[in-house]
mmCIF file of C-alpha atoms and ligand atoms in Angstrom:
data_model
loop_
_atom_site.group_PDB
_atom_site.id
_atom_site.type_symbol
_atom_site.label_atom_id
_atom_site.label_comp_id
_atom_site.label_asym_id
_atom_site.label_seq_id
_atom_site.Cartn_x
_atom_site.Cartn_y
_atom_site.Cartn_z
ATOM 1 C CA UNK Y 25 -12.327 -29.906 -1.920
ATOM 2 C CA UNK Y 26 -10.466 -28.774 1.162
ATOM 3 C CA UNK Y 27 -13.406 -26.099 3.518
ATOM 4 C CA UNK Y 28 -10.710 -23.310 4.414
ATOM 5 C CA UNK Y 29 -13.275 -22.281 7.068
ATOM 6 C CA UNK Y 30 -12.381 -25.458 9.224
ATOM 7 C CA UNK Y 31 -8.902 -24.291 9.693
ATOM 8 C CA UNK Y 32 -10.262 -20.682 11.165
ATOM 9 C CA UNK Y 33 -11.765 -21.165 14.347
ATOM 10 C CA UNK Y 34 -14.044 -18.490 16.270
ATOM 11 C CA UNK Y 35 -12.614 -17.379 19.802
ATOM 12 C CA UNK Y 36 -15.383 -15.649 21.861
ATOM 13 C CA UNK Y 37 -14.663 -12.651 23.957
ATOM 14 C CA UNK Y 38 -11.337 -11.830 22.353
ATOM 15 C CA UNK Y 39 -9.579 -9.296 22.436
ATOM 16 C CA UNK Y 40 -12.328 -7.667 23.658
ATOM 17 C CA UNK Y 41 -15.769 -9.006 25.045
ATOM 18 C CA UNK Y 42 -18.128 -9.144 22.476
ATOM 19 C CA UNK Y 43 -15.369 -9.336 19.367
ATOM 20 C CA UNK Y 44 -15.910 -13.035 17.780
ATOM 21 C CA UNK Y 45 -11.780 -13.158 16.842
ATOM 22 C CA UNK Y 46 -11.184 -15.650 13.587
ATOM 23 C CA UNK Y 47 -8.060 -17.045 14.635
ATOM 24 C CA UNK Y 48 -5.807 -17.699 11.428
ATOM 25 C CA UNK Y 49 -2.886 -19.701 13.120
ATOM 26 C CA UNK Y 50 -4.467 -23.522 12.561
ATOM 27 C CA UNK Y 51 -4.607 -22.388 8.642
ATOM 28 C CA UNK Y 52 -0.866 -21.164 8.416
ATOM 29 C CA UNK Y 53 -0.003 -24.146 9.974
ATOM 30 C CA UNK Y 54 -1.546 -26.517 7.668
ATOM 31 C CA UNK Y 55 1.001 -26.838 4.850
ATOM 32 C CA UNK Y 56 -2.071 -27.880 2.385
ATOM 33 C CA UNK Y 57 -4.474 -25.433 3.878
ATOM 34 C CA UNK Y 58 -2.345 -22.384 3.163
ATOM 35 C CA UNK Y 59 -0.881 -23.512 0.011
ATOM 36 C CA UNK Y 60 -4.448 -23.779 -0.757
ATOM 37 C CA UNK Y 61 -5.555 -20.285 0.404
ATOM 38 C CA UNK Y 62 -3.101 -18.908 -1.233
ATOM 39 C CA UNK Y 63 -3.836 -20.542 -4.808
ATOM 40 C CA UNK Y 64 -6.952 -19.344 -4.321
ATOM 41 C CA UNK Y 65 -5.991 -15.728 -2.919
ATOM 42 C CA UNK Y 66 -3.792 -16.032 -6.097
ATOM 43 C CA UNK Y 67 -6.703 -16.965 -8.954
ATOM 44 C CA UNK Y 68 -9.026 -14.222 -7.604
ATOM 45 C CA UNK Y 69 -6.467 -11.675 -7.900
ATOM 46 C CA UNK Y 70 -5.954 -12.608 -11.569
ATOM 47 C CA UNK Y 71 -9.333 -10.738 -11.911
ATOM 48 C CA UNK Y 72 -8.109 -7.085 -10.900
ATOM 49 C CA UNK Y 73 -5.124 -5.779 -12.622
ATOM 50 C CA UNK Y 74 -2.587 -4.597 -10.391
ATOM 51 C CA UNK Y 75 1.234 -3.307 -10.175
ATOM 52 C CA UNK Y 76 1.943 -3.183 -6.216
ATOM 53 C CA UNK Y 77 0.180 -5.591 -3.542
ATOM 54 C CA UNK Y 78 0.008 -3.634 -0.220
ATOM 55 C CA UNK Y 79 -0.162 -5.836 2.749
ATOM 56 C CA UNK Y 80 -1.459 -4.593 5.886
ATOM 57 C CA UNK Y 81 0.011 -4.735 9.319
ATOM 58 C CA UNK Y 82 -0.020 -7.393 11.148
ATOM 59 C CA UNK Y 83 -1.827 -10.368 9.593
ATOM 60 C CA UNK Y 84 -1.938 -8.402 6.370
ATOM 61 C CA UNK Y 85 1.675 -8.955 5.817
ATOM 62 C CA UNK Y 86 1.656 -12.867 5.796
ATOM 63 C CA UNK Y 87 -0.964 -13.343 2.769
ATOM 64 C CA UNK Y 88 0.291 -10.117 0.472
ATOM 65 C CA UNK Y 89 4.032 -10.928 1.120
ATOM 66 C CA UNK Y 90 2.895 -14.564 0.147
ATOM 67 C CA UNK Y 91 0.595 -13.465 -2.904
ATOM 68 C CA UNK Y 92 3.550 -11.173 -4.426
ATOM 69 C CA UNK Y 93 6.002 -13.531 -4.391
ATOM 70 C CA UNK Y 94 3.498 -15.816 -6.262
ATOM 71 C CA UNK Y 95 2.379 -12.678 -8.512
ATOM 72 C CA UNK Y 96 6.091 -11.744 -9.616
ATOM 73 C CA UNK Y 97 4.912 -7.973 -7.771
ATOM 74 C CA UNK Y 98 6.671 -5.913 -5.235
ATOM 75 C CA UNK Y 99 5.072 -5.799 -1.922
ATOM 76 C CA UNK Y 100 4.085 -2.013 -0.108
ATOM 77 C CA UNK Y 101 3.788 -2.475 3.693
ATOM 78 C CA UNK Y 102 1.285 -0.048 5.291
ATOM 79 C CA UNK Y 103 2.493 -0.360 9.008
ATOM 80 C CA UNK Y 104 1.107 0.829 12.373
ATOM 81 C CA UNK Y 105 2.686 3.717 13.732
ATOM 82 C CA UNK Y 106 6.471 4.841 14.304
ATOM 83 C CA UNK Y 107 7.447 1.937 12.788
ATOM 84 C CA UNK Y 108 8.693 3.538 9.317
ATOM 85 C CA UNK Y 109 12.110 4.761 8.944
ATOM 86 C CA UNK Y 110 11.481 7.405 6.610
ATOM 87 C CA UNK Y 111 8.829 10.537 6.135
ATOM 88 C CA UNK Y 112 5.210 8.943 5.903
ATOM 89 C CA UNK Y 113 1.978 9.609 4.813
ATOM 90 C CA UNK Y 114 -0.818 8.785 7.672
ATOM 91 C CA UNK Y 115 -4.255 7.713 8.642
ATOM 92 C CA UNK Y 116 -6.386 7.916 11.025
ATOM 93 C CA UNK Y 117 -9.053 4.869 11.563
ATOM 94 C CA UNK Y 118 -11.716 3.100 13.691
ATOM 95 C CA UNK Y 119 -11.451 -0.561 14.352
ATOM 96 C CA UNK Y 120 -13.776 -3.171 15.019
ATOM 97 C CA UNK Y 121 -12.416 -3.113 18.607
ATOM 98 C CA UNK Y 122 -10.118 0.270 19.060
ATOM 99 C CA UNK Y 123 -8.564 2.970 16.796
ATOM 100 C CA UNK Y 124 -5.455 2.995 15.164
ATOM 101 C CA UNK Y 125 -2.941 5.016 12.409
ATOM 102 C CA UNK Y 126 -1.703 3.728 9.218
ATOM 103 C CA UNK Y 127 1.282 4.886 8.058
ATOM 104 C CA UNK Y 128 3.046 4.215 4.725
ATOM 105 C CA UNK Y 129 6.599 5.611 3.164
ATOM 106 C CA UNK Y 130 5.687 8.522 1.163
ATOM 107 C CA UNK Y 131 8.685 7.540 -1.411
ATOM 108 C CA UNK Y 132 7.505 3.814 -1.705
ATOM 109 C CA UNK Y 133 4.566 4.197 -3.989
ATOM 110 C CA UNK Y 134 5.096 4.983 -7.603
ATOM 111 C CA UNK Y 135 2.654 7.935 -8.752
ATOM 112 C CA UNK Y 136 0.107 6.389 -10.700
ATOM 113 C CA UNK Y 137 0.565 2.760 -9.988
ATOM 114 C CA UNK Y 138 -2.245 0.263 -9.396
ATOM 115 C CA UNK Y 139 -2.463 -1.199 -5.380
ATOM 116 C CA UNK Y 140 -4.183 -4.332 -4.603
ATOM 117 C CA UNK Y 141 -4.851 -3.619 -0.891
ATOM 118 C CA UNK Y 142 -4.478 -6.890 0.910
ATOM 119 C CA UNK Y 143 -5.645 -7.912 4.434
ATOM 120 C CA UNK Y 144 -6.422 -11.221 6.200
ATOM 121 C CA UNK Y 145 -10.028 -10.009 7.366
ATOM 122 C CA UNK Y 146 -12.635 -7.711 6.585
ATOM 123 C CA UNK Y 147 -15.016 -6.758 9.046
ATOM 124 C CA UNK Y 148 -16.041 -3.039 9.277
ATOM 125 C CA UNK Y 149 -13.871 -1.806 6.085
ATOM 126 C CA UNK Y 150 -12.449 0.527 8.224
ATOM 127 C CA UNK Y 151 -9.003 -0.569 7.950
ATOM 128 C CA UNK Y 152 -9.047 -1.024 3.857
ATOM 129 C CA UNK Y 153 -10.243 2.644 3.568
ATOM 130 C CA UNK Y 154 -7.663 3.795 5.851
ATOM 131 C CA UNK Y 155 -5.220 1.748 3.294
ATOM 132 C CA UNK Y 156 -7.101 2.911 0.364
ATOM 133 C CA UNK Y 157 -6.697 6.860 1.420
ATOM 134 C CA UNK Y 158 -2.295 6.225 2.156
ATOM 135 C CA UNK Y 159 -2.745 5.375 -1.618
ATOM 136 C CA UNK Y 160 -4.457 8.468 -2.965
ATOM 137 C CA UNK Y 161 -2.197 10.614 -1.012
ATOM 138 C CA UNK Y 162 0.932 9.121 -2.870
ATOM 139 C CA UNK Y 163 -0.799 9.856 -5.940
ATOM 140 C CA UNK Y 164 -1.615 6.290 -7.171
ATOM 141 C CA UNK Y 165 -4.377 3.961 -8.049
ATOM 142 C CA UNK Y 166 -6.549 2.047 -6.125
ATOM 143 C CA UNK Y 167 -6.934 -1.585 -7.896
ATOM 144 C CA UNK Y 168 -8.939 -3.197 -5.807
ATOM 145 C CA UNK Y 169 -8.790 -5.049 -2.078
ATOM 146 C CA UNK Y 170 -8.614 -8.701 -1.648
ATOM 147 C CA UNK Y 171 -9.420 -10.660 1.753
ATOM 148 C CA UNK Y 172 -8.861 -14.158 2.978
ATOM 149 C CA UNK Y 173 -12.511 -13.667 4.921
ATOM 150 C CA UNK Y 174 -15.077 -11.596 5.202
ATOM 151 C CA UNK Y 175 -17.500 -10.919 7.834
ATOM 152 C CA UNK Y 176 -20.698 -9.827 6.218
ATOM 153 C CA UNK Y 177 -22.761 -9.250 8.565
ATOM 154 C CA UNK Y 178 -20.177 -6.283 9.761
ATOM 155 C CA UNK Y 179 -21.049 -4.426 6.255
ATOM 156 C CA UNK Y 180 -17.499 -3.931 5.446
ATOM 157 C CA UNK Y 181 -18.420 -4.616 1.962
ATOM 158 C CA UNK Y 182 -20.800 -1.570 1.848
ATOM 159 C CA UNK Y 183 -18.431 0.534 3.299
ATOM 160 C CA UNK Y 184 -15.574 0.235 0.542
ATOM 161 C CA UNK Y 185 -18.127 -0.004 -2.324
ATOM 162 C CA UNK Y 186 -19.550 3.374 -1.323
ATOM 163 C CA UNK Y 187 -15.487 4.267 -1.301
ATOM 164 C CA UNK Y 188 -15.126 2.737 -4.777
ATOM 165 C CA UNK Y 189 -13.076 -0.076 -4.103
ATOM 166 C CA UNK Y 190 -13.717 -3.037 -5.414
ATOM 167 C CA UNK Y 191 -13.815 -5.730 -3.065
ATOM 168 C CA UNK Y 192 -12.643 -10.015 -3.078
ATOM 169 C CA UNK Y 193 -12.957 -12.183 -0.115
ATOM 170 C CA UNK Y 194 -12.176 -15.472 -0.690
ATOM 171 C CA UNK Y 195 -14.586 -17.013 2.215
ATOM 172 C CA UNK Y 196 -17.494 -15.212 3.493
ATOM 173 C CA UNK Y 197 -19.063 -15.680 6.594
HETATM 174 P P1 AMP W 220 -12.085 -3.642 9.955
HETATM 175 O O1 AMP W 220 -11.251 -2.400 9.809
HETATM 176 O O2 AMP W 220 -13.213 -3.460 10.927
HETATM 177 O O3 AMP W 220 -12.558 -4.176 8.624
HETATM 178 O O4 AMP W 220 -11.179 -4.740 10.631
HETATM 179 C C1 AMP W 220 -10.259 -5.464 9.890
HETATM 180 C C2 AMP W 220 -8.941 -5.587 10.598
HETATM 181 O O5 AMP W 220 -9.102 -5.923 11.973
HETATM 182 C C3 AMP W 220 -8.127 -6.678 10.003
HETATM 183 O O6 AMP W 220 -6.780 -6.229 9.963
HETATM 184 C C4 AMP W 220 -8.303 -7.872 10.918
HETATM 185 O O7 AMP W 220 -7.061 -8.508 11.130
HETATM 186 C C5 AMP W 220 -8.833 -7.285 12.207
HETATM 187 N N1 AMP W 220 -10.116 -7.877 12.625
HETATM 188 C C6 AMP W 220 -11.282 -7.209 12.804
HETATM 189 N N2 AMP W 220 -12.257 -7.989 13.264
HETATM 190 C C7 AMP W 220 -11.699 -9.217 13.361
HETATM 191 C C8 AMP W 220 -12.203 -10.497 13.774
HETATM 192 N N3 AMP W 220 -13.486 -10.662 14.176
HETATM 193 N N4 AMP W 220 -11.366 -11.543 13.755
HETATM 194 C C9 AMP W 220 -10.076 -11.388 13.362
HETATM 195 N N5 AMP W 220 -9.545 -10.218 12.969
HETATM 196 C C10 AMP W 220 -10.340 -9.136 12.961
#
């Protein structure tokens, strides 16, 4: 059995001093080691049933466009700001290391629908409740979030089950 967590290093001090950065590139480039993430990515979201995956900007994007492709579902991409073409809904959020918007088309999401929020880490939950929020303005459903890794000691976990969501990470750390 193939230990995704050799294929995500730790970089020290980056981008900020004090941030311990899981780097992702060695797994993408592994042709087995992402086929294999994303099988797995793929069998946990089996549990949660969803209509829309919603991949998160940047890193987001790569497993959730990946994971709807292999889930036959249409792909929602909640970007960083100014980015979207057309009116947006918007939110505010604190990051591990900064602060940032989320911003998602306000005629994207069906009313109603069920989102699988998708990102490649979780660390403080910050980001997936900023997701999960764009999704309650449009109206829909919150299925569930699902993570390549998690960083427990962080507490994202806490965060988003005191927000409702229900929460997957494939590795834990
Ligand atoms: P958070 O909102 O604190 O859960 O942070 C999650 C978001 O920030 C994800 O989009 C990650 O890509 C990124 N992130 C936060 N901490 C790290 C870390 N230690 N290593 C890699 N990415 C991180």
């Amino acid at each position: 059995m193939m230990n995704l967590i050799d294929y995500l290093p730790t970089i020290p001090d980056f981008p900020k001093p004090g941030i311990m950065f899981k780097d992702i590139s060695p797994l993408l480039a592994d042709k087995d080691a992402f086929s294999h993430a994303m099988s797995e990515l793929h069998r946990l979201s089996l549990q949660t049933p969803f209509d829309y995956i919603l991949g998160i900007e940047s890193r987001g994007f790569i497993f959730a466009s990946a994971l709807a492709q292999i889930s036959n579902k249409g792909l929602i991409m909640a970007r960083k700001p100014n980015k979207l073409p057309t009116e947006t809904y918007s939110e505010f959020y604190g990051l591990e290391y900064g602060q940032d918007y989320l911003e998602v088309q306000q005629n994207i999401i069906p009313q109603k629908a069920k989102i699988l929020l998708m990102d490649d880490v979780l660390a403080t939950g910050g980001t997936i409740t900023a997701a999960a929020s764009l999704v309650n303005k449009a109206g829909a459903q919150v299925a569930g979030a699902l993570v390549l890794l998690e960083i427990t000691e962080l507490l994202g976990r806490k965060k988003l089950s005191e927000a409702h969501i229900e929460t997957q990470s494939l590795i834990e750390i």
